[in-house]
């Protein structure tokens, strides 16, 4: 809508899924080694290929690992960091499937997620406390606690990934505990949105971007307005997502498998 070509979420997800057609054949140990290897040492390679003080990197470098901005062209989500995260998710999916095999002895998901979350947050705290390597050129202007949470997402840094993985693992562990106690409701809000996540993303993106661009609402309002608008969109999209989930279940194997 803005007239600007942007490589962001859909680019990262789409190309990562294409790569997974081949990477899924690798062992879980190798996938984890490659993924965590990038998360830890990827910034070294980025520093070798890009100096932000000199402007934008080359487009191939930006598509793979960096950030690129021009008024009419932007690369926000480079491939390699997000592909690494997808590989970690793929390995976790394998682990969940293997739990159904009684011959394999595995740590249960809740303690594994809890431990992983704690370790990830500890890594985040150490990296940010050192305030040197691991935040992808981003240097906070002060030592206030709010600046401690200032992490580079564009491109993703070790501190950003550690913080997000840590929080996500602890949230998933907590939700798994809740599931055992209260069960799962077929039309629960989180379940419906989770089962229609791509549909939800596309609809909300089109509507919000359209209103921002054509309705002159880009940047309008404050934080309270943002929360109110978000809540309204969730209320509106919930029945739409329920409808799409039913449609998808009634039409398996078609184009709906892609959304």
mmCIF file of N, CA and C in Angstrom, residues 178-234:
data_model
loop_
_atom_site.group_PDB
_atom_site.id
_atom_site.type_symbol
_atom_site.label_atom_id
_atom_site.label_comp_id
_atom_site.label_asym_id
_atom_site.label_seq_id
_atom_site.Cartn_x
_atom_site.Cartn_y
_atom_site.Cartn_z
ATOM 1 N N UNK A 178 -1.008 -25.400 32.437
ATOM 2 C CA UNK A 178 -2.425 -25.034 32.491
ATOM 3 C C UNK A 178 -3.276 -26.027 31.714
ATOM 4 N N UNK A 179 -2.745 -26.490 30.575
ATOM 5 C CA UNK A 179 -3.498 -27.442 29.753
ATOM 6 C C UNK A 179 -3.812 -28.716 30.531
ATOM 7 N N UNK A 180 -2.852 -29.178 31.331
ATOM 8 C CA UNK A 180 -3.073 -30.396 32.106
ATOM 9 C C UNK A 180 -4.150 -30.197 33.168
ATOM 10 N N UNK A 181 -4.290 -28.962 33.641
ATOM 11 C CA UNK A 181 -5.246 -28.695 34.707
ATOM 12 C C UNK A 181 -6.644 -28.373 34.194
ATOM 13 N N UNK A 182 -6.721 -27.561 33.151
ATOM 14 C CA UNK A 182 -8.036 -27.093 32.702
ATOM 15 C C UNK A 182 -8.443 -27.648 31.345
ATOM 16 N N UNK A 183 -7.519 -28.364 30.675
ATOM 17 C CA UNK A 183 -7.845 -28.931 29.377
ATOM 18 C C UNK A 183 -7.811 -27.888 28.268
ATOM 19 N N UNK A 184 -8.287 -28.290 27.101
ATOM 20 C CA UNK A 184 -8.285 -27.410 25.926
ATOM 21 C C UNK A 184 -9.712 -27.239 25.433
ATOM 22 N N UNK A 185 -10.131 -26.004 25.274
ATOM 23 C CA UNK A 185 -11.458 -25.727 24.728
ATOM 24 C C UNK A 185 -11.365 -25.630 23.211
ATOM 25 N N UNK A 186 -12.280 -26.265 22.530
ATOM 26 C CA UNK A 186 -12.244 -26.311 21.070
ATOM 27 C C UNK A 186 -12.225 -24.924 20.443
ATOM 28 N N UNK A 187 -12.975 -24.016 21.029
ATOM 29 C CA UNK A 187 -13.068 -22.665 20.476
ATOM 30 C C UNK A 187 -12.371 -21.632 21.352
ATOM 31 N N UNK A 188 -11.389 -22.091 22.116
ATOM 32 C CA UNK A 188 -10.607 -21.164 22.918
ATOM 33 C C UNK A 188 -9.906 -20.138 22.038
ATOM 34 N N UNK A 189 -9.780 -18.928 22.537
ATOM 35 C CA UNK A 189 -9.228 -17.834 21.735
ATOM 36 C C UNK A 189 -7.824 -18.153 21.241
ATOM 37 N N UNK A 190 -6.955 -18.601 22.140
ATOM 38 C CA UNK A 190 -5.575 -18.880 21.747
ATOM 39 C C UNK A 190 -5.503 -20.030 20.750
ATOM 40 N N UNK A 191 -6.344 -21.042 20.936
ATOM 41 C CA UNK A 191 -6.336 -22.183 20.020
ATOM 42 C C UNK A 191 -6.804 -21.759 18.629
ATOM 43 N N UNK A 192 -7.858 -20.977 18.569
ATOM 44 C CA UNK A 192 -8.388 -20.537 17.271
ATOM 45 C C UNK A 192 -7.365 -19.684 16.532
ATOM 46 N N UNK A 193 -6.792 -18.708 17.224
ATOM 47 C CA UNK A 193 -5.799 -17.853 16.571
ATOM 48 C C UNK A 193 -4.545 -18.646 16.201
ATOM 49 N N UNK A 194 -4.177 -19.594 17.043
ATOM 50 C CA UNK A 194 -2.999 -20.405 16.751
ATOM 51 C C UNK A 194 -3.189 -21.305 15.545
ATOM 52 N N UNK A 195 -4.392 -21.822 15.359
ATOM 53 C CA UNK A 195 -4.670 -22.707 14.226
ATOM 54 C C UNK A 195 -4.923 -21.947 12.929
ATOM 55 N N UNK A 196 -5.035 -20.646 13.024
ATOM 56 C CA UNK A 196 -5.261 -19.821 11.823
ATOM 57 C C UNK A 196 -4.279 -18.650 11.795
ATOM 58 N N UNK A 197 -3.067 -18.897 12.241
ATOM 59 C CA UNK A 197 -2.110 -17.805 12.440
ATOM 60 C C UNK A 197 -1.772 -17.051 11.154
ATOM 61 N N UNK A 198 -1.564 -17.777 10.053
ATOM 62 C CA UNK A 198 -1.221 -17.098 8.800
ATOM 63 C C UNK A 198 -2.405 -16.295 8.264
ATOM 64 N N UNK A 199 -3.602 -16.864 8.349
ATOM 65 C CA UNK A 199 -4.813 -16.148 7.944
ATOM 66 C C UNK A 199 -4.972 -14.886 8.777
ATOM 67 N N UNK A 200 -4.778 -15.014 10.077
ATOM 68 C CA UNK A 200 -4.866 -13.874 10.993
ATOM 69 C C UNK A 200 -3.864 -12.793 10.596
ATOM 70 N N UNK A 201 -2.625 -13.213 10.337
ATOM 71 C CA UNK A 201 -1.580 -12.243 10.001
ATOM 72 C C UNK A 201 -1.918 -11.490 8.716
ATOM 73 N N UNK A 202 -2.312 -12.224 7.686
ATOM 74 C CA UNK A 202 -2.586 -11.591 6.396
ATOM 75 C C UNK A 202 -3.745 -10.602 6.487
ATOM 76 N N UNK A 203 -4.830 -11.005 7.156
ATOM 77 C CA UNK A 203 -5.998 -10.132 7.259
ATOM 78 C C UNK A 203 -5.667 -8.875 8.059
ATOM 79 N N UNK A 204 -5.050 -9.056 9.222
ATOM 80 C CA UNK A 204 -4.778 -7.883 10.064
ATOM 81 C C UNK A 204 -3.765 -6.961 9.401
ATOM 82 N N UNK A 205 -2.834 -7.552 8.669
ATOM 83 C CA UNK A 205 -1.825 -6.736 7.988
ATOM 84 C C UNK A 205 -2.456 -5.887 6.881
ATOM 85 N N UNK A 206 -3.294 -6.518 6.079
ATOM 86 C CA UNK A 206 -3.942 -5.800 4.982
ATOM 87 C C UNK A 206 -4.852 -4.686 5.491
ATOM 88 N N UNK A 207 -5.641 -4.997 6.512
ATOM 89 C CA UNK A 207 -6.591 -4.011 7.025
ATOM 90 C C UNK A 207 -5.864 -2.853 7.707
ATOM 91 N N UNK A 208 -4.916 -3.178 8.590
ATOM 92 C CA UNK A 208 -4.233 -2.114 9.327
ATOM 93 C C UNK A 208 -3.362 -1.257 8.419
ATOM 94 N N UNK A 209 -2.669 -1.894 7.486
ATOM 95 C CA UNK A 209 -1.831 -1.132 6.565
ATOM 96 C C UNK A 209 -2.697 -0.266 5.657
ATOM 97 N N UNK A 210 -3.852 -0.800 5.243
ATOM 98 C CA UNK A 210 -4.759 -0.018 4.419
ATOM 99 C C UNK A 210 -5.291 1.204 5.146
ATOM 100 N N UNK A 211 -5.697 1.020 6.414
ATOM 101 C CA UNK A 211 -6.186 2.148 7.201
ATOM 102 C C UNK A 211 -5.090 3.170 7.452
ATOM 103 N N UNK A 212 -3.877 2.675 7.692
ATOM 104 C CA UNK A 212 -2.768 3.590 7.952
ATOM 105 C C UNK A 212 -2.428 4.415 6.721
ATOM 106 N N UNK A 213 -2.429 3.758 5.559
ATOM 107 C CA UNK A 213 -2.014 4.434 4.337
ATOM 108 C C UNK A 213 -3.118 5.309 3.751
ATOM 109 N N UNK A 214 -4.310 4.742 3.610
ATOM 110 C CA UNK A 214 -5.396 5.456 2.941
ATOM 111 C C UNK A 214 -6.281 6.236 3.910
ATOM 112 N N UNK A 215 -6.279 5.832 5.176
ATOM 113 C CA UNK A 215 -7.091 6.544 6.149
ATOM 114 C C UNK A 215 -6.332 7.625 6.888
ATOM 115 N N UNK A 216 -5.044 7.766 6.589
ATOM 116 C CA UNK A 216 -4.241 8.794 7.242
ATOM 117 C C UNK A 216 -4.041 8.552 8.722
ATOM 118 N N UNK A 217 -4.032 7.278 9.134
ATOM 119 C CA UNK A 217 -3.943 6.961 10.561
ATOM 120 C C UNK A 217 -2.558 6.493 10.991
ATOM 121 N N UNK A 218 -1.593 6.498 10.089
ATOM 122 C CA UNK A 218 -0.261 6.019 10.450
ATOM 123 C C UNK A 218 0.344 6.908 11.546
ATOM 124 N N UNK A 219 0.686 6.282 12.669
ATOM 125 C CA UNK A 219 1.273 7.017 13.781
ATOM 126 C C UNK A 219 0.268 7.760 14.636
ATOM 127 N N UNK A 220 -1.018 7.603 14.362
ATOM 128 C CA UNK A 220 -2.036 8.333 15.121
ATOM 129 C C UNK A 220 -2.238 7.716 16.499
ATOM 130 N N UNK A 221 -2.558 8.569 17.482
ATOM 131 C CA UNK A 221 -2.855 8.081 18.819
ATOM 132 C C UNK A 221 -1.623 7.702 19.610
ATOM 133 N N UNK A 222 -1.857 7.332 20.873
ATOM 134 C CA UNK A 222 -0.778 6.921 21.753
ATOM 135 C C UNK A 222 -0.863 5.447 22.084
ATOM 136 N N UNK A 223 -0.232 5.063 23.193
ATOM 137 C CA UNK A 223 -0.164 3.659 23.564
ATOM 138 C C UNK A 223 -1.544 3.113 23.931
ATOM 139 N N UNK A 224 -2.378 3.934 24.575
ATOM 140 C CA UNK A 224 -3.726 3.486 24.939
ATOM 141 C C UNK A 224 -4.540 3.212 23.679
ATOM 142 N N UNK A 225 -4.436 4.103 22.705
ATOM 143 C CA UNK A 225 -5.138 3.900 21.433
ATOM 144 C C UNK A 225 -4.692 2.613 20.767
ATOM 145 N N UNK A 226 -3.400 2.343 20.828
ATOM 146 C CA UNK A 226 -2.857 1.118 20.235
ATOM 147 C C UNK A 226 -3.481 -0.121 20.862
ATOM 148 N N UNK A 227 -3.576 -0.141 22.194
ATOM 149 C CA UNK A 227 -4.163 -1.294 22.883
ATOM 150 C C UNK A 227 -5.651 -1.435 22.562
ATOM 151 N N UNK A 228 -6.357 -0.317 22.509
ATOM 152 C CA UNK A 228 -7.790 -0.367 22.218
ATOM 153 C C UNK A 228 -8.032 -0.896 20.810
ATOM 154 N N UNK A 229 -7.283 -0.372 19.838
ATOM 155 C CA UNK A 229 -7.431 -0.825 18.452
ATOM 156 C C UNK A 229 -7.081 -2.303 18.333
ATOM 157 N N UNK A 230 -6.026 -2.733 19.026
ATOM 158 C CA UNK A 230 -5.630 -4.144 18.989
ATOM 159 C C UNK A 230 -6.738 -5.033 19.537
ATOM 160 N N UNK A 231 -7.344 -4.618 20.648
ATOM 161 C CA UNK A 231 -8.429 -5.395 21.243
ATOM 162 C C UNK A 231 -9.625 -5.472 20.301
ATOM 163 N N UNK A 232 -9.956 -4.360 19.663
ATOM 164 C CA UNK A 232 -11.076 -4.347 18.719
ATOM 165 C C UNK A 232 -10.814 -5.301 17.563
ATOM 166 N N UNK A 233 -9.588 -5.295 17.046
ATOM 167 C CA UNK A 233 -9.251 -6.188 15.944
ATOM 168 C C UNK A 233 -9.328 -7.647 16.369
ATOM 169 N N UNK A 234 -8.899 -7.957 17.576
ATOM 170 C CA UNK A 234 -8.987 -9.332 18.060
ATOM 171 C C UNK A 234 -10.440 -9.785 18.144
#
